[in-house]
mmCIF file of C-alpha atoms in Angstrom:
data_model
loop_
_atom_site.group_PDB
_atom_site.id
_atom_site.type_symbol
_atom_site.label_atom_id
_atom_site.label_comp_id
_atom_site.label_asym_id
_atom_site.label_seq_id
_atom_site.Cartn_x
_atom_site.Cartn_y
_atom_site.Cartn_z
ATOM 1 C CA UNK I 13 -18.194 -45.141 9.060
ATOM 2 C CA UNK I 14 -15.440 -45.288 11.056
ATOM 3 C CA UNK I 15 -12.663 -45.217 8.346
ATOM 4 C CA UNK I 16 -14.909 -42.322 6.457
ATOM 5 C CA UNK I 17 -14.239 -40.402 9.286
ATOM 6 C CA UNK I 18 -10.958 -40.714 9.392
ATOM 7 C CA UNK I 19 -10.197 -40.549 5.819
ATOM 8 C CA UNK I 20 -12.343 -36.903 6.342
ATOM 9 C CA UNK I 21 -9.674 -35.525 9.299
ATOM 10 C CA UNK I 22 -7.087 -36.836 7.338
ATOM 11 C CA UNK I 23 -8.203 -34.918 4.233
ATOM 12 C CA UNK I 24 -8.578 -31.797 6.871
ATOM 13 C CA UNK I 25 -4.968 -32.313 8.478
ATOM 14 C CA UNK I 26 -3.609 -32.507 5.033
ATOM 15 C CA UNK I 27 -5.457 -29.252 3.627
ATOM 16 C CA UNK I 28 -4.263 -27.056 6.278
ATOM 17 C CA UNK I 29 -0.720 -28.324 6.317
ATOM 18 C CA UNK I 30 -0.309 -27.874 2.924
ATOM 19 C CA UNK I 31 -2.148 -24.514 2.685
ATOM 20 C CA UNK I 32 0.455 -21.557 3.257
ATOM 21 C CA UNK I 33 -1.687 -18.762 2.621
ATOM 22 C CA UNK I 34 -1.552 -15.672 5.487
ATOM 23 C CA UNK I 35 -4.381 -14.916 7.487
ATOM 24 C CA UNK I 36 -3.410 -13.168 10.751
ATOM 25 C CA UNK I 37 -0.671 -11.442 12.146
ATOM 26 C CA UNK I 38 0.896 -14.088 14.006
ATOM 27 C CA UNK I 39 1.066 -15.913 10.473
ATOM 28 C CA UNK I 40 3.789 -13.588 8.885
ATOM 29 C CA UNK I 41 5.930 -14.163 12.276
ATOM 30 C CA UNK I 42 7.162 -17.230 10.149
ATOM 31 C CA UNK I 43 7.727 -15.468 7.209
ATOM 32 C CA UNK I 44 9.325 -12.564 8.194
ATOM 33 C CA UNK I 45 11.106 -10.240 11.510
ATOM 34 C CA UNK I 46 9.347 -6.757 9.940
ATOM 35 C CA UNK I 47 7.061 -5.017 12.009
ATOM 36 C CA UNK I 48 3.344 -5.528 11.638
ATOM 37 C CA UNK I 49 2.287 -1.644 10.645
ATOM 38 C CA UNK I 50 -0.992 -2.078 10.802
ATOM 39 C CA UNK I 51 -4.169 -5.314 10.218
ATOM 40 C CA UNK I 52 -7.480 -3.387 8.593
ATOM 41 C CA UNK I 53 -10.337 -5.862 8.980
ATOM 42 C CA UNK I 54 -11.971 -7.133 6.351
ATOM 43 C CA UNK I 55 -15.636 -5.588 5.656
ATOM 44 C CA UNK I 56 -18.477 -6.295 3.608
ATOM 45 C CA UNK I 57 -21.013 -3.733 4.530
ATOM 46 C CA UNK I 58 -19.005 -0.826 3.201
ATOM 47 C CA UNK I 59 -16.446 0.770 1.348
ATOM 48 C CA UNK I 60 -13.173 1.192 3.545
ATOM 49 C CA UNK I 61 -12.988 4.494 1.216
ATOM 50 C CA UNK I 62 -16.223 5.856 3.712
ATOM 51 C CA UNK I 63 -15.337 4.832 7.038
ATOM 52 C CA UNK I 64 -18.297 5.471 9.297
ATOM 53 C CA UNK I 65 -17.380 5.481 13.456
ATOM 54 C CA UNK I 66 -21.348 4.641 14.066
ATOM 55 C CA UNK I 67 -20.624 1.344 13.229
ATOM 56 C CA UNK I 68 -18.056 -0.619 14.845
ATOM 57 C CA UNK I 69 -16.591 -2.517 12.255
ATOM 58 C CA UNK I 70 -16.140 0.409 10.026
ATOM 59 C CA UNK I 71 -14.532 2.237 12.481
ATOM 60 C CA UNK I 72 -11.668 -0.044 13.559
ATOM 61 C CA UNK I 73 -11.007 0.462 9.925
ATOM 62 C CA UNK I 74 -10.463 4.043 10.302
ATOM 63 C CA UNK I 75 -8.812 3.126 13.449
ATOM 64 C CA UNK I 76 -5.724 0.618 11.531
ATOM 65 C CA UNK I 77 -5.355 3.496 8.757
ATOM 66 C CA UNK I 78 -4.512 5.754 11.965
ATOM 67 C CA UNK I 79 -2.562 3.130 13.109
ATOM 68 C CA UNK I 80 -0.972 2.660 10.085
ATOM 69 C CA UNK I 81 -0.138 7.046 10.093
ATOM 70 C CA UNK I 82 1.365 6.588 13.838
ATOM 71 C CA UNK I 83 3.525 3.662 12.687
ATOM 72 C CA UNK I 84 4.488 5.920 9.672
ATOM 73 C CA UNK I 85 5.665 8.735 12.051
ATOM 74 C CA UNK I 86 7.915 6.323 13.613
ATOM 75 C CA UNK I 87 9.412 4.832 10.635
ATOM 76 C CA UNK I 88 13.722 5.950 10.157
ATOM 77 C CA UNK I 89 13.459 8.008 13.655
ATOM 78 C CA UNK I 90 16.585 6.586 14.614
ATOM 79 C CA UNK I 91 18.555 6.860 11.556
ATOM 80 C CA UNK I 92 18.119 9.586 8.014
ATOM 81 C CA UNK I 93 14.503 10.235 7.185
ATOM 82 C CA UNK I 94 13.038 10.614 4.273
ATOM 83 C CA UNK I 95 9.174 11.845 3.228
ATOM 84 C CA UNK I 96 9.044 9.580 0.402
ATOM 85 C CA UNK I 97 7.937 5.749 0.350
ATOM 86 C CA UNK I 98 6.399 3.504 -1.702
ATOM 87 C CA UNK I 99 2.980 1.091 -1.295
ATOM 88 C CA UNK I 100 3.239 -1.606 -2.702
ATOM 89 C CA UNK I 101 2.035 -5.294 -3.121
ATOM 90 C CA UNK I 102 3.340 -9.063 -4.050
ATOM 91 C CA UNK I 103 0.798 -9.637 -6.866
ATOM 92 C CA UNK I 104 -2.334 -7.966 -7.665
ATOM 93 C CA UNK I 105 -5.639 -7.303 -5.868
ATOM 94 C CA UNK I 106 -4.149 -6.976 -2.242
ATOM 95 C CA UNK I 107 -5.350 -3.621 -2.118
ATOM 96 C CA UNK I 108 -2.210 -1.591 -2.215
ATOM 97 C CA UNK I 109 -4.178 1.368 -4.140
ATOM 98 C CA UNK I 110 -7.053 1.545 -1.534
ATOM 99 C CA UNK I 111 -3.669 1.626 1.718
ATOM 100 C CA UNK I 112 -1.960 4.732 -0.218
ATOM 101 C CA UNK I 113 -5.349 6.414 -0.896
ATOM 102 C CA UNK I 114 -6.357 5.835 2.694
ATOM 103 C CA UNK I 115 -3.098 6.664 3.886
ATOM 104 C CA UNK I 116 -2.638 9.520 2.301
ATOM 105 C CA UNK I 117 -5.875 10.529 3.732
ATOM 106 C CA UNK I 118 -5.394 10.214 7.223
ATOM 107 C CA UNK I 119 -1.945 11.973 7.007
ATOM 108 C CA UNK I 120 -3.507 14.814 5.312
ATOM 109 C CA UNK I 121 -6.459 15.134 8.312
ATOM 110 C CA UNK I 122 -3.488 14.904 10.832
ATOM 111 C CA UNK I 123 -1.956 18.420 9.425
ATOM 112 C CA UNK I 124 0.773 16.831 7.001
ATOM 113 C CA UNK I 125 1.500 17.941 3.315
ATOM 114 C CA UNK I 126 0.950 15.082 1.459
ATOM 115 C CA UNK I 127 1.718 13.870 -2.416
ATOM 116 C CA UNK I 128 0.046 10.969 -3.642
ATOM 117 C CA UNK I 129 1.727 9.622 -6.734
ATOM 118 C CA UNK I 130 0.225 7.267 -8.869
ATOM 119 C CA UNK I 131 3.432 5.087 -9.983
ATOM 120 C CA UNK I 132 1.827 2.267 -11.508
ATOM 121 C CA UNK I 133 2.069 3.505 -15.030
ATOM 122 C CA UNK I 134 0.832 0.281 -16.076
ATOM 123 C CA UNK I 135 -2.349 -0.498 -14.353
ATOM 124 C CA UNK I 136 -3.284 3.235 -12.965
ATOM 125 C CA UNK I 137 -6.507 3.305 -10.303
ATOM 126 C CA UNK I 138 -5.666 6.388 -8.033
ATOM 127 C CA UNK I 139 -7.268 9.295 -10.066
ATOM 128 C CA UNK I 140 -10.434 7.262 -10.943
ATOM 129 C CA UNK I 141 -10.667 5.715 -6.970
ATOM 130 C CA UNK I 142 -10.410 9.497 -5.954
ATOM 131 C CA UNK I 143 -12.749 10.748 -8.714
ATOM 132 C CA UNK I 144 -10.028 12.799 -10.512
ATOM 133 C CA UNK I 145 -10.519 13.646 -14.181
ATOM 134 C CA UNK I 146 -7.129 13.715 -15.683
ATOM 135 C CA UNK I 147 -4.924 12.524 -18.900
ATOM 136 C CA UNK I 148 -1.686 14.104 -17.511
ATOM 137 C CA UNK I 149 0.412 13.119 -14.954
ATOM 138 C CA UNK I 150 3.726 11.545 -13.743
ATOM 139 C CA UNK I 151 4.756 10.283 -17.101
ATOM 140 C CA UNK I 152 4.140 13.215 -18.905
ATOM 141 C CA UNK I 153 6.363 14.907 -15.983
ATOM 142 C CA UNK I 154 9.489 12.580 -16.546
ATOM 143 C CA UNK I 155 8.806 12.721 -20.421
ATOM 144 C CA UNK I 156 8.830 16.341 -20.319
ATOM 145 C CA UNK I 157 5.310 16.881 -21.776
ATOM 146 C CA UNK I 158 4.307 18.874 -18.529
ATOM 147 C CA UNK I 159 5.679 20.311 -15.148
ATOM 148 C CA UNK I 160 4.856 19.260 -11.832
ATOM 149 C CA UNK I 161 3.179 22.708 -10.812
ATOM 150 C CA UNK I 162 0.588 22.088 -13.901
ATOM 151 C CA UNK I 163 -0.135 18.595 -13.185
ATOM 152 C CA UNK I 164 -0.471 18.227 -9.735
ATOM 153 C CA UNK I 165 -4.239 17.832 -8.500
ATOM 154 C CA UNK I 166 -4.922 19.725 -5.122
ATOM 155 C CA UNK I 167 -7.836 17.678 -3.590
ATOM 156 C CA UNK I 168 -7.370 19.930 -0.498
ATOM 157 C CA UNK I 169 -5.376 22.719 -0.897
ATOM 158 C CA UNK I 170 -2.662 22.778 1.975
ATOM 159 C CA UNK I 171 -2.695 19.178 2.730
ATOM 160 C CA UNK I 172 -3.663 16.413 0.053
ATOM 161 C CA UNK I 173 -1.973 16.512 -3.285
ATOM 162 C CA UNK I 174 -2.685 13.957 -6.335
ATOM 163 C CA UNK I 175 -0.167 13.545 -9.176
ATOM 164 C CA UNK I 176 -2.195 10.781 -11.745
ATOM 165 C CA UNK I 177 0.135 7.853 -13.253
ATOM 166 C CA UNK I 178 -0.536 10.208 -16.991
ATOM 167 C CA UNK I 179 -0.039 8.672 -20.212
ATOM 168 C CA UNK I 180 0.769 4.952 -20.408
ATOM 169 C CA UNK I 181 4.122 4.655 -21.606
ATOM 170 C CA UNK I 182 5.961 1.411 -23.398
ATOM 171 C CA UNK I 183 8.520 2.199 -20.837
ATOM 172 C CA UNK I 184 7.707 2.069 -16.964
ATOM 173 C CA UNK I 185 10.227 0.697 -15.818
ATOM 174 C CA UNK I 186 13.112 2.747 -17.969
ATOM 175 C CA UNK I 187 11.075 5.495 -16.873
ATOM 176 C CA UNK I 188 10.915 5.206 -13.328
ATOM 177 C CA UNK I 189 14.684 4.159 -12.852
ATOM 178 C CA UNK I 190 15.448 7.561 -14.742
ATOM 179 C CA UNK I 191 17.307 10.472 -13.974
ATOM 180 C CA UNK I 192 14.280 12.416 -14.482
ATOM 181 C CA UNK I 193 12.533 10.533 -11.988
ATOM 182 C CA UNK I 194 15.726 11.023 -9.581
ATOM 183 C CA UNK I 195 15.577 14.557 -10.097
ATOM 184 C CA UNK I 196 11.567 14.827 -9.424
ATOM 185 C CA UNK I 197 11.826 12.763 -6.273
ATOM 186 C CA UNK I 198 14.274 15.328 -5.007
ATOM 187 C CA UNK I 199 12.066 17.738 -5.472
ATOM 188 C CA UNK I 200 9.107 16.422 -4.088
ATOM 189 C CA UNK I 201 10.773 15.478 -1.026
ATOM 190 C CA UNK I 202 11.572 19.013 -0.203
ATOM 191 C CA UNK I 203 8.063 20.021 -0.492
ATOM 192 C CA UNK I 204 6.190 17.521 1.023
ATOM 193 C CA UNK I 205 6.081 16.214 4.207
ATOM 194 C CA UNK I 206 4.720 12.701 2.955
ATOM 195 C CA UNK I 207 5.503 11.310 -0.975
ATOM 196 C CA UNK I 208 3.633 8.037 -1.365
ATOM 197 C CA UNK I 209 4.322 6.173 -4.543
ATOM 198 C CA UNK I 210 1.320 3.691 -5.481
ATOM 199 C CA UNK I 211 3.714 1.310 -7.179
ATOM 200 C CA UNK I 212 2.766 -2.261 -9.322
ATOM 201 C CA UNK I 213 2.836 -5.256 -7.489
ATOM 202 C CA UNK I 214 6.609 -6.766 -6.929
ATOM 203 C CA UNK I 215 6.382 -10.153 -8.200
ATOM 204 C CA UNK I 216 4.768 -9.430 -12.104
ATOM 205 C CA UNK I 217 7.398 -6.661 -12.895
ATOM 206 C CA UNK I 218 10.534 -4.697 -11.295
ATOM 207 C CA UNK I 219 8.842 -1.408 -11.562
ATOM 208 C CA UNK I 220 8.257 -1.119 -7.540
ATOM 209 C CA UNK I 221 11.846 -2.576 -6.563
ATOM 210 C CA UNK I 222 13.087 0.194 -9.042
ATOM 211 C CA UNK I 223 11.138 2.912 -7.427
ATOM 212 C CA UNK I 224 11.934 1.695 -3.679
ATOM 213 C CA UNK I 225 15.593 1.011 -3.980
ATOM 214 C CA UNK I 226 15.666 5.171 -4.918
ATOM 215 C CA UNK I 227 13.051 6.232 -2.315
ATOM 216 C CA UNK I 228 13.107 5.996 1.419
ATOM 217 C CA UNK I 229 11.754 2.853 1.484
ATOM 218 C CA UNK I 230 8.753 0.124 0.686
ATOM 219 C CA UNK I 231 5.513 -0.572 2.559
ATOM 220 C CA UNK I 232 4.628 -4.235 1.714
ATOM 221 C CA UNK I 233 0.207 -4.714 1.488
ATOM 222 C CA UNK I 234 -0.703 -8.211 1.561
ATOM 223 C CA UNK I 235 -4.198 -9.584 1.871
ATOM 224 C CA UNK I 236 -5.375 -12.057 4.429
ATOM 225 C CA UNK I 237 -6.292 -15.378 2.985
ATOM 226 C CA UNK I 238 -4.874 -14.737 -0.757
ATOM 227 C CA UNK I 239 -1.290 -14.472 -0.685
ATOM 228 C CA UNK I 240 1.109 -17.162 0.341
ATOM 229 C CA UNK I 241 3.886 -17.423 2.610
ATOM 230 C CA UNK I 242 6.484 -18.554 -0.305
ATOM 231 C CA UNK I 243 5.315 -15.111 -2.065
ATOM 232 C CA UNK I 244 5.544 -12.409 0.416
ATOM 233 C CA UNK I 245 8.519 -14.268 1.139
ATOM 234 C CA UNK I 246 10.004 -13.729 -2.254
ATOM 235 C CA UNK I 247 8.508 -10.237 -2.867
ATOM 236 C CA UNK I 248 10.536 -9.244 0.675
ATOM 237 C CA UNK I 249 14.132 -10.936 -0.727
ATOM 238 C CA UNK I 250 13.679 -9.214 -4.276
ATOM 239 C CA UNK I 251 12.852 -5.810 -2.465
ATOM 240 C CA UNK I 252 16.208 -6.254 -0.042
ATOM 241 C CA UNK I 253 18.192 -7.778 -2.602
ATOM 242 C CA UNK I 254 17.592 -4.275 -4.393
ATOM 243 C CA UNK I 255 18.769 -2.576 -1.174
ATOM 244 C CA UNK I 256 15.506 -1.162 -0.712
ATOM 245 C CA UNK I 257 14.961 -0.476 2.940
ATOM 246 C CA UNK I 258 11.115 -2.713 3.778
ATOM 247 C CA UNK I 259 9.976 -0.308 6.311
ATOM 248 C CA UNK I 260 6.990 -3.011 7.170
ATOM 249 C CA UNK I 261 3.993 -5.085 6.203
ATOM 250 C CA UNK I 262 -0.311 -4.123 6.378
ATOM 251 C CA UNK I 263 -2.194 -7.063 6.500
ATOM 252 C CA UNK I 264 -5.125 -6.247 4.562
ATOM 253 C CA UNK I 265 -8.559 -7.668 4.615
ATOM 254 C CA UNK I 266 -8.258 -9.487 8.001
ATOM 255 C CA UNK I 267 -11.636 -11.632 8.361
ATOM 256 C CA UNK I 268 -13.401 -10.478 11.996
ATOM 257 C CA UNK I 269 -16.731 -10.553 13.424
ATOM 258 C CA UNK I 270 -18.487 -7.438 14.858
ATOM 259 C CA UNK I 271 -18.088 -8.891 18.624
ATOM 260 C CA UNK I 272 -14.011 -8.623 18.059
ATOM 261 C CA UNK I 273 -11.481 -6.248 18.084
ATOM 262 C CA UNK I 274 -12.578 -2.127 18.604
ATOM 263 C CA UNK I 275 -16.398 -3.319 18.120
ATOM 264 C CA UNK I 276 -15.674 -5.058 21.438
ATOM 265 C CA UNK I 277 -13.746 -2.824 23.078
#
């Protein structure tokens, strides 16, 4: 009995030494010096799309994505600013899509003009998360096929714009490292207040270390309890090594019970 018991701790010790996947803030401290922009909690009952305030949980989600906004506003205040950035992940399913929609979202309530661009032209999700019915879009821009005043969607007219990924080229990457795409950021930039690029995940393809290198910099999502410390790490070095500026990281999906955090406060 005595040697099961032991052979169990030891089994326990040795899981969570060699498990070096991130779960809380204080776990990226040893993976990285860039600011924590904001932690959303992880919640079962509903869709962070609907944030409720009547119930607590839901509403410290609302609460990080404001968070998140405020950190935003801070973001190149003591150097050259720029509107545009771009949301993006290590690998997929860390909820990068849901952080730009949200984002885009709360900068839009706060007064802000803001463009939501779907960049990942290979695996596009923001026009059917946001209910948007639309074969045209940012490919179809850079490709010439349409302008930029035809395609854009306005969800609410003054504030929250949507330009779809469009058709799915053979090309992403050529496309979005084009001078096309140079010239369109420009433009956007000067008409915007915010330009958030939903880019692919870093580690499967170069398309979002292409996109950040040219914009004013890269928001890193990674979710709680899925990716590992010798990813983010690597997503972070291929970002810099790009000279892409890595403006932060969101810790998505952050397990909490109701009794913590803004529920308790």
């Amino acid at each position: 009995g005595l040697l099961g018991l032991l052979l169990g701790a030891g089994q326990a010790i040795l899981r969570s030494i060699l498990d070096t996947r991130i779960r809380t803030p204080e776990d990226l401290v040893s993976v990285t010096e860039l600011p924590v922009l904001a932690s959303v909690a992880h919640n079962k009952l509903a869709d962070a799309d609907r944030v409720s305030e009547a119930d607590g949980v839901q509403w410290a989600n609302a609460e990080a994505y404001r968070k998140l906004r405020t950190s935003v506003g801070f973001v190149g205040l003591g150097g050259e600013r720029r509107s545009s950035m771009v949301i993006t992940s290590s690998i997929v399913g860390e909820g990068k899509t849901e952080t730009a929609t949200n984002l885009a979202r709360v900068l839009a309530l706060a007064g802000k003009r803001v463009l939501l661009v779907d960049a990942d032209l290979r695996r596009p999700q923001v026009a059917s998360r946001l209910r948007l019915d639309s074969e045209l879009g940012l490919s179809d821009v850079l490709t010439g096929r349409g302008s930029l005043q035809d395609l854009v969607i306005d969800v609410a007219p003054g504030y929250l714009y949507v330009l779809p990924a469009g058709t799915v080229p053979p090309n992403p990457s050529e496309l979005l490292g084009s001078e096309a795409m140079t010239h369109l950021l420009a433009t956007v930039e000067r008409q915007f207040d915010y330009v958030l690029f939903d880019a692919p995940p870093v580690l499967p393809v170069t398309d979002a270390v292409i996109l950040a290198a040219e914009t004013g910099g890269a928001i890193v999502v990674s979710r709680s309890g899925v990716i590992r410390q010798q990813q983010l790490e690597a997503s972070l070095e291929m970002l810099q090594s790009a000279d892409a500026t890595v403006l932060g990281v969101v810790l998505n999906d952050v397990p909490v019970a109701r009794s913590d955090g803004y529920y308790g406060y």
